[in-house]
Every structure is written in C-alpha cells, then in structure tokens.
Amino acid sequence: MKSLIGRELKALWNDPWQFALVTYIPILGIISLWWLFSAGMPRQLPVAIVDHDQSQVSRMLTRRIQANPAAKTIGYQDIAGAKRAMTEGEVYALVVLPHRLNRDLLTGHSPTIEIRYNSQFLLVGKLLSSQIQLSLSDGLLHAANRKQLALGVPKAQAEINLRPVTSQTTALYNSNSNYIGFLVPPVLLALGQLLAMLVFANSLNRELRLNTMSEWFTLGTRRVLFAKMLVYTPLIVLQGRFILAVLYQFLNLPLAGDFGLLLVAQVAMLLAVWLLVLVIFFLLQDCARVISFCTALFAPAFPFMGITFPTLDMPILAQLWRKLMPSSHYIDTHVGVVSYGQGWDTLADQLINYWGFLFLIPVIVFLATGVKRAHMADKSLSPEATR
C-alpha cells in the first residue's frame, strides 16, 4: 500500500494541472468569490423609470426608489425605450408611473403602477421587485397620510387608518441580509464538488492517457483505487477545512454548530462523488468523455441545493437528478449545523440519505471486471505477446 500511495503521489507531483487543482486554484477561487460578494448586498442596480404623470406624487415616488440603496433610477421618455434597455441588459427593472396618477389618488381611485423585472437574473430580480414595492408602498402611504390630514382626520387616527396592523420581518439566521453568508458557502460547495470530481477523474484518466491500465490491474484494482482515495480524500477535505476556516473564522460568519460535523459530512459527500466518477469512468473509458459527462452531471449543483428557490417545485426528472447530486445531501447538514447548531444524532440520520450510493459499488465491480478482461485480452493479442 505504501508503494501504491507513493506511485499516486509521484504522479500528482509530475502533473502540473493536477497539482494546481489541489493547491493554489482553490485559494484563487475563494479570493475571487469573496471579492465578488464583498459588498454584502447588491447596490445601485439600474432601474428604468417611465413617468407619464409628471406630478408631484410621481416625482416623490421616483425619489423614494432612488433613495433605496439597491436601486439607481434612470429616466426614460417612453416604454419602448425602457423595454429596449431592459432587453439589452442596461437596466434590470422597469417602473411605469401612469398618467393621472396624482388625480386618481386624490379622487379615491386605484391607479396601477406597473413593475417589471428581469427574472433571468434570479436574485437581482427578486431583490429589485421587493425593494421597489417597498419604496412605492412607503411613498403611497405618505401620500395617503397627507390626504387623511387634509380631510381633517387627526394624525394619530390617520396612522391607525392606514396601518391598522404593523408587521415586522426579521431574518433569523441572516439578520443583515448579507449575501456573503447566504450565497458564498453553497457556491463554494458547488465549485468544490466540481473540483473534487476533476481531481479524481484526472487521476483515473491518467491511467488511460499513459496506457497503464494493465499495470493497474496487475497491481490490483481495488488496492490501486483505495490508494487513490487515501491520497485525494484528505487533500480535498483539507481544502474544505480551509474554506470553512475562511468563512467562519476569518470572515466571522455566524456558526452555531461544530466544524467536526461538517468535516464528517464532507467525507461522506466525497465518497459518493468518487463512486459516481468511477461508474462513469469504467463505463465510458475515454478521457474527454469522462470529464464532459461528469461536468454535465455536477454542473447544476448550485440550483439543485434549494438555497435560492424550493426544489419541491422542480419537475420529477430534476428532482431525481438532484438525488444523484452528493452536494444536495450535504447542504442539509451544512444548513443544520451552521444555522441550527444540530448535533451528531441529527447528522447520523442525514448520513443515512447516502445509502442509495452503495448500490453503485456492485455496478463498479461489474464494469471494472469487464474492462479488466478487455485489457487483458488486448494484451494477450498484441504482437509482442504473440512473439
């Protein structure tokens, strides 16, 4: 086993791309993501304003939107120009203040203020939609309050008339609505899973690329695979530990639970990733196809985690695909440990969710046996063997 581990370490040292994947590339990825989300919240997102009323109320509503840190208003003369700007990506949302807006409000009518946003940018669209509605509602309440006062209603009674029930929304585990704590961990998890897949797939593909499959089978299929896992599992877990340290110790993001639980869950996730990669490798036996198929399988990891929208609304095929994604099982543990401070008993129940991946083991044995027979047959029929 020592010689097999030494064989794998020597191959790692002699492969610059593989060495980069397990050393400095994860560090560069963490720094890049932190820089992208360092502001914590998206700010000054361009919003198109089409003001058909040009009244004191419409200008006040525009100022309310402009005062919101998330929005930066840009005036347009007509809806066609604003729509064109949204289509070309110059603005992310569009607000149309209708003609006779002020008059309808004063006469007791209900004018319609049109709000459109680009839902292709999922988080940006949802953020602007909620913030624009909040700004407009505050502005309209201010206008309604002035009307109540003009009618002679006492100020205290006017407040009760407009807001008979006051509600307050407080985020339990992200009080500052910080996008670093909300998005960066699952994004890093999705990228880390892709990175782990690439590392293990490259290690397997090297046997094909250097034509050492016969040597592999001679040394022992299971022993060589075990040596590969012994080399790369600690390296990837060490990367995960570094990411957790950056997020929850250096950046001081809130952590209610224990690092140890997350590391155990990461090991279970990695073993599931290894099993999936092995099935694809022995099934395809082609370097480019193995990487392409694994990338296609693991690329949608982030949306399948259910962080930005509920996965229960996904089609059946997408939910089955999600079940194949080890990161989708790990994220439940991550959220539970980080937000709820769950313990080892809950972790044990969550690890049971990986039981389905155990059925891949007999599939791997069957495929590996077939590949071994094919390679041994090719070796026996080679010109050198014939001579």
Coordinates of C-alpha atoms in Angstrom, one line a residue:
M1 CA 0.0 0.0 0.0
K2 CA 2.9 2.4 0.7
S3 CA 4.3 1.8 -2.8
L4 CA 0.8 2.4 -4.3
I5 CA 0.4 5.6 -2.4
G6 CA 3.9 6.7 -3.4
R7 CA 3.0 5.9 -7.0
E8 CA 0.0 8.2 -6.8
L9 CA 1.9 11.0 -5.1
K10 CA 4.7 10.8 -7.7
A11 CA 2.0 11.0 -10.5
L12 CA 0.5 14.0 -8.7
W13 CA 3.8 15.8 -8.5
N14 CA 4.6 15.2 -12.1
D15 CA 1.2 16.5 -13.3
P16 CA 1.1 20.4 -13.1
W17 CA -2.6 20.7 -13.8
Q18 CA -3.5 18.1 -11.1
F19 CA -1.1 19.7 -8.6
A20 CA -2.7 23.1 -9.3
L21 CA -6.2 21.7 -8.6
V22 CA -5.2 20.5 -5.1
T23 CA -3.1 23.6 -4.2
Y24 CA -3.5 27.1 -5.4
I25 CA -6.6 27.0 -7.7
P26 CA -9.0 26.6 -4.7
I27 CA -7.3 29.6 -2.9
L28 CA -7.7 31.8 -6.0
G29 CA -11.3 30.7 -6.3
I30 CA -12.1 31.6 -2.7
I31 CA -10.4 35.0 -3.1
S32 CA -12.3 35.7 -6.3
L33 CA -15.7 34.8 -4.8
W34 CA -15.0 36.8 -1.7
W35 CA -14.2 39.8 -3.9
L36 CA -17.3 39.4 -5.9
F37 CA -19.6 39.3 -2.8
S38 CA -17.5 41.6 -0.5
A39 CA -20.1 44.3 -0.7
G40 CA -22.5 42.0 1.1
M41 CA -25.6 43.3 -0.7
P42 CA -26.2 44.4 -4.4
R43 CA -26.4 48.1 -4.6
Q44 CA -27.1 50.8 -7.2
L45 CA -28.8 48.4 -9.6
P46 CA -30.1 50.4 -12.6
V47 CA -33.9 50.7 -12.8
A48 CA -35.8 52.4 -15.6
I49 CA -38.5 54.9 -14.7
V50 CA -41.2 56.0 -17.2
D51 CA -43.1 58.9 -15.6
H52 CA -46.3 59.6 -17.6
D53 CA -47.8 61.7 -14.9
Q54 CA -45.0 64.2 -14.2
S55 CA -46.8 65.3 -11.0
Q56 CA -45.6 66.0 -7.5
V57 CA -46.6 62.5 -6.4
S58 CA -44.8 60.7 -9.3
R59 CA -41.6 62.7 -8.7
M60 CA -41.9 61.8 -5.0
L61 CA -42.2 58.1 -5.8
T62 CA -39.2 58.3 -8.1
R63 CA -37.2 59.9 -5.3
R64 CA -38.3 57.1 -2.9
I65 CA -37.0 54.5 -5.3
Q66 CA -33.8 56.4 -5.8
A67 CA -33.3 56.6 -2.0
N68 CA -33.3 52.8 -1.8
P69 CA -29.7 51.6 -1.7
A70 CA -30.5 48.7 -4.0
A71 CA -31.7 50.9 -6.9
K72 CA -30.4 53.6 -9.2
T73 CA -33.1 55.3 -11.2
I74 CA -32.7 56.1 -14.9
G75 CA -35.5 58.2 -16.6
Y76 CA -36.9 57.2 -20.0
Q77 CA -39.4 59.1 -22.1
D78 CA -41.4 56.1 -23.3
I79 CA -42.0 52.4 -22.5
A80 CA -40.4 51.2 -25.8
G81 CA -37.0 52.8 -24.9
A82 CA -37.2 51.3 -21.4
K83 CA -38.0 47.9 -22.7
R84 CA -35.2 48.0 -25.1
A85 CA -32.8 49.0 -22.3
M86 CA -34.0 46.0 -20.3
T87 CA -33.6 43.7 -23.2
E88 CA -30.0 44.9 -23.8
G89 CA -29.2 44.5 -20.1
E90 CA -28.7 48.2 -19.4
V91 CA -31.4 48.1 -16.6
Y92 CA -32.7 45.2 -14.5
A93 CA -36.2 46.5 -13.8
L94 CA -38.8 48.9 -15.2
V95 CA -41.4 51.1 -13.3
V96 CA -44.2 52.8 -15.2
L97 CA -46.0 55.6 -13.3
P98 CA -49.3 56.0 -15.2
H99 CA -51.0 59.2 -16.5
R100 CA -53.4 60.8 -14.0
L101 CA -51.7 59.0 -11.1
N102 CA -52.0 62.0 -8.7
R103 CA -55.6 62.7 -9.8
D104 CA -56.7 59.1 -9.3
L105 CA -55.1 59.0 -5.8
L106 CA -56.8 62.2 -4.8
T107 CA -60.2 61.2 -6.1
G108 CA -60.2 57.8 -4.4
H109 CA -59.5 55.7 -7.5
S110 CA -56.9 52.9 -7.6
P111 CA -54.3 53.5 -10.3
T112 CA -52.0 50.7 -11.5
I113 CA -48.2 51.2 -11.2
E114 CA -46.5 48.7 -13.5
I115 CA -43.3 47.0 -12.2
R116 CA -41.3 44.7 -14.5
Y117 CA -38.1 43.0 -13.7
N118 CA -35.7 40.5 -15.5
S119 CA -36.3 37.2 -13.8
Q120 CA -33.4 35.6 -15.7
F121 CA -31.2 37.3 -13.1
L122 CA -32.9 35.4 -10.3
L123 CA -31.6 37.1 -7.2
V124 CA -31.3 40.5 -8.7
G125 CA -34.9 40.3 -10.0
K126 CA -36.3 39.2 -6.7
L127 CA -34.3 41.8 -4.8
L128 CA -35.4 44.7 -7.0
S129 CA -39.0 43.6 -7.1
S130 CA -39.3 43.5 -3.3
Q131 CA -37.3 46.8 -2.8
I132 CA -39.2 48.7 -5.4
Q133 CA -42.5 47.6 -4.0
L134 CA -41.4 48.6 -0.5
S135 CA -40.3 52.0 -1.7
L136 CA -43.5 52.6 -3.6
S137 CA -45.7 51.4 -0.7
D138 CA -43.9 53.8 1.7
G139 CA -44.4 56.7 -0.7
L140 CA -48.0 55.9 -1.3
L141 CA -48.6 55.7 2.4
H142 CA -47.1 59.1 2.8
A143 CA -49.4 60.5 0.1
A144 CA -52.4 58.8 1.7
N145 CA -51.5 60.2 5.1
R146 CA -51.4 63.7 3.6
K147 CA -54.9 63.2 2.2
Q148 CA -56.2 62.0 5.5
L149 CA -54.8 65.0 7.3
A150 CA -56.3 67.3 4.6
L151 CA -59.7 65.8 5.3
G152 CA -59.4 66.8 9.0
V153 CA -58.5 63.3 10.4
P154 CA -56.3 63.6 13.5
K155 CA -52.7 62.5 12.9
A156 CA -52.9 59.5 15.3
Q157 CA -56.2 58.3 13.8
A158 CA -54.7 58.7 10.3
E159 CA -51.8 56.4 11.2
I160 CA -54.3 53.8 12.6
N161 CA -56.5 54.1 9.4
L162 CA -53.5 53.5 7.1
R163 CA -51.7 50.8 9.2
P164 CA -54.2 49.0 11.4
V165 CA -51.7 46.2 11.8
T166 CA -48.0 46.7 11.8
S167 CA -45.8 43.7 10.9
Q168 CA -42.1 43.2 11.3
T169 CA -40.0 40.7 9.4
T170 CA -36.7 39.6 10.9
A171 CA -34.3 37.1 9.3
L172 CA -33.4 34.6 12.0
Y173 CA -30.1 33.4 10.7
N174 CA -29.1 36.4 8.4
S175 CA -30.2 39.5 10.2
N176 CA -28.2 41.8 8.0
S177 CA -29.4 40.1 4.8
N178 CA -25.7 39.6 3.9
Y179 CA -25.2 37.8 0.6
I180 CA -21.8 36.5 1.7
G181 CA -23.3 34.3 4.4
F182 CA -26.3 33.4 2.1
L183 CA -24.7 32.6 -1.2
V184 CA -20.9 32.1 -0.9
P185 CA -21.0 28.8 1.1
P186 CA -23.3 27.0 -1.3
V187 CA -21.4 28.4 -4.3
L188 CA -18.1 27.3 -2.9
L189 CA -19.7 23.9 -2.2
A190 CA -20.8 23.5 -5.8
L191 CA -17.4 24.6 -7.1
G192 CA -15.7 22.3 -4.6
Q193 CA -17.7 19.3 -5.8
L194 CA -16.7 20.1 -9.4
L195 CA -13.1 20.4 -8.3
A196 CA -13.2 17.1 -6.4
M197 CA -14.7 15.5 -9.5
L198 CA -11.9 16.9 -11.7
V199 CA -9.2 15.8 -9.3
F200 CA -10.4 12.2 -9.1
A201 CA -11.4 11.9 -12.8
N202 CA -7.9 13.2 -13.8
S203 CA -6.3 10.6 -11.6
L204 CA -8.3 7.8 -13.3
N205 CA -7.9 9.3 -16.8
R206 CA -4.1 9.3 -16.3
E207 CA -4.1 5.5 -16.4
L208 CA -5.8 5.7 -19.8
R209 CA -3.6 8.5 -21.1
L210 CA -0.3 6.8 -20.1
N211 CA -1.6 3.4 -21.1
T212 CA -1.0 2.0 -17.6
M213 CA -4.4 0.2 -17.2
S214 CA -2.7 -3.2 -17.5
E215 CA -0.3 -2.2 -14.8
W216 CA -3.2 -1.0 -12.7
F217 CA -5.0 -4.4 -13.0
T218 CA -1.7 -6.2 -12.3
L219 CA -1.2 -4.3 -9.1
G220 CA -4.8 -4.9 -8.0
T221 CA -7.8 -2.9 -9.0
R222 CA -9.2 -2.4 -5.5
R223 CA -5.8 -1.7 -4.0
V224 CA -5.0 1.0 -6.5
L225 CA -8.4 2.6 -6.1
F226 CA -8.0 2.5 -2.3
A227 CA -4.6 4.2 -2.7
K228 CA -6.1 6.9 -4.9
M229 CA -8.9 7.5 -2.3
L230 CA -6.3 7.6 0.5
V231 CA -4.3 10.3 -1.3
Y232 CA -7.1 12.6 -2.6
T233 CA -9.7 12.3 0.1
P234 CA -7.6 14.0 2.8
L235 CA -6.4 16.6 0.3
I236 CA -9.9 17.6 -0.7
V237 CA -11.1 17.5 3.0
L238 CA -8.2 19.8 3.8
Q239 CA -9.4 22.2 1.2
G240 CA -12.9 22.1 2.7
R241 CA -11.5 22.8 6.1
F242 CA -9.6 25.8 4.7
I243 CA -12.8 27.1 3.2
L244 CA -14.7 26.7 6.4
A245 CA -11.9 28.5 8.3
V246 CA -12.0 31.4 5.9
L247 CA -15.8 31.7 6.1
Y248 CA -16.5 31.2 9.7
Q249 CA -13.2 32.2 11.4
F250 CA -11.6 34.8 9.2
L251 CA -14.8 36.4 7.9
N252 CA -16.6 35.7 11.2
L253 CA -19.8 34.4 9.6
P254 CA -22.2 33.0 12.2
L255 CA -21.7 29.4 13.0
A256 CA -24.0 27.7 15.6
G257 CA -22.5 24.2 15.4
D258 CA -19.2 22.3 15.3
F259 CA -16.7 22.1 12.5
G260 CA -16.2 18.4 13.1
L261 CA -19.8 17.6 11.9
L262 CA -19.2 19.4 8.7
L263 CA -15.9 17.6 8.0
V264 CA -17.6 14.2 8.6
A265 CA -20.4 15.2 6.2
Q266 CA -17.8 16.3 3.6
V267 CA -16.1 12.9 3.7
A268 CA -19.4 11.2 3.1
M269 CA -20.1 13.6 0.2
L270 CA -16.6 12.9 -1.3
L271 CA -17.0 9.1 -1.1
A272 CA -20.3 9.5 -3.0
V273 CA -18.6 11.7 -5.6
W274 CA -15.8 9.1 -6.0
L275 CA -18.4 6.3 -6.6
L276 CA -20.2 8.3 -9.3
V277 CA -16.9 9.2 -11.1
L278 CA -15.9 5.5 -11.0
V279 CA -19.1 4.4 -12.6
I280 CA -18.7 7.0 -15.4
F281 CA -15.0 6.2 -15.9
F282 CA -15.4 2.4 -16.2
L283 CA -18.5 2.9 -18.4
L284 CA -17.0 5.3 -20.9
Q285 CA -13.3 4.6 -20.9
D286 CA -12.5 7.8 -22.7
C287 CA -10.7 10.8 -21.1
A288 CA -12.6 13.6 -22.8
R289 CA -16.0 11.9 -22.5
V290 CA -15.4 11.1 -18.8
I291 CA -14.7 14.8 -18.0
S292 CA -17.5 16.0 -20.2
F293 CA -20.1 13.7 -18.7
C294 CA -19.0 14.3 -15.1
T295 CA -19.1 18.1 -15.7
A296 CA -22.6 17.9 -17.2
L297 CA -23.8 15.8 -14.2
F298 CA -22.3 18.0 -11.5
A299 CA -22.6 21.5 -13.1
P300 CA -26.2 22.3 -11.9
A301 CA -25.2 21.6 -8.3
F302 CA -26.0 25.1 -7.0
P303 CA -29.6 25.4 -8.2
F304 CA -30.3 21.8 -7.0
M305 CA -29.4 22.7 -3.4
G306 CA -32.6 24.6 -2.8
I307 CA -30.9 27.7 -1.5
T308 CA -32.4 30.3 -3.9
F309 CA -35.8 28.6 -4.5
P310 CA -37.6 25.5 -3.3
T311 CA -36.7 22.2 -5.0
L312 CA -40.1 20.7 -4.5
D313 CA -41.4 22.9 -7.3
M314 CA -38.9 21.2 -9.7
P315 CA -40.1 18.6 -12.3
I316 CA -39.8 15.0 -11.4
L317 CA -36.7 14.5 -13.6
A318 CA -34.9 17.4 -12.0
Q319 CA -35.7 16.0 -8.5
L320 CA -34.3 12.6 -9.5
W321 CA -31.2 14.4 -10.8
R322 CA -30.9 16.2 -7.5
K323 CA -30.9 12.9 -5.7
L324 CA -27.9 11.9 -7.7
M325 CA -26.0 15.0 -6.6
P326 CA -24.0 14.4 -3.4
S327 CA -23.9 18.1 -2.6
S328 CA -27.7 18.2 -2.4
H329 CA -27.5 15.7 0.5
Y330 CA -24.6 17.6 2.2
I331 CA -26.3 21.0 2.1
D332 CA -29.0 19.8 4.6
T333 CA -26.2 19.1 7.1
H334 CA -24.4 22.3 6.3
V335 CA -27.5 24.5 6.9
G336 CA -28.4 22.5 10.0
V337 CA -25.0 22.8 11.6
V338 CA -24.4 26.5 10.6
S339 CA -27.9 27.8 11.4
Y340 CA -29.5 25.5 13.9
G341 CA -26.5 24.0 15.7
Q342 CA -27.6 20.4 15.1
G343 CA -25.7 17.6 16.8
W344 CA -24.3 14.2 16.0
D345 CA -27.6 12.4 16.3
T346 CA -29.2 14.5 13.5
L347 CA -26.0 14.1 11.4
A348 CA -26.3 10.3 11.7
D349 CA -29.9 10.5 10.4
Q350 CA -28.7 12.7 7.5
L351 CA -25.8 10.4 6.6
I352 CA -28.4 7.6 6.0
N353 CA -29.6 9.6 3.0
Y354 CA -26.4 8.4 1.2
W355 CA -27.5 4.8 1.3
G356 CA -28.5 4.8 -2.4
F357 CA -24.9 5.4 -3.5
L358 CA -24.0 2.0 -2.1
F359 CA -25.8 0.3 -5.0
L360 CA -23.1 1.8 -7.2
I361 CA -20.4 -0.5 -5.7
P362 CA -21.6 -3.7 -7.4
V363 CA -22.0 -1.7 -10.6
I364 CA -18.4 -0.6 -10.4
V365 CA -17.2 -4.1 -9.7
F366 CA -19.1 -5.4 -12.7
L367 CA -17.8 -2.7 -15.0
A368 CA -14.2 -2.9 -13.7
T369 CA -14.2 -6.7 -14.3
G370 CA -15.4 -6.2 -17.8
V371 CA -12.7 -3.5 -18.5
K372 CA -10.0 -5.7 -17.0
R373 CA -11.0 -8.7 -19.2
A374 CA -10.9 -6.5 -22.3
H375 CA -7.5 -5.1 -21.4
M376 CA -6.1 -8.5 -20.6
A377 CA -7.5 -9.8 -23.9
D378 CA -5.9 -7.0 -25.9
K379 CA -2.6 -7.6 -24.1
S380 CA -2.6 -11.3 -25.0
L381 CA -3.4 -10.5 -28.6
S382 CA -0.8 -7.8 -29.0
P383 CA 2.2 -8.5 -31.4
E384 CA 4.7 -8.6 -28.5
A385 CA 2.6 -11.2 -26.7
T386 CA 2.3 -13.3 -29.9
R387 CA 6.1 -13.3 -30.4

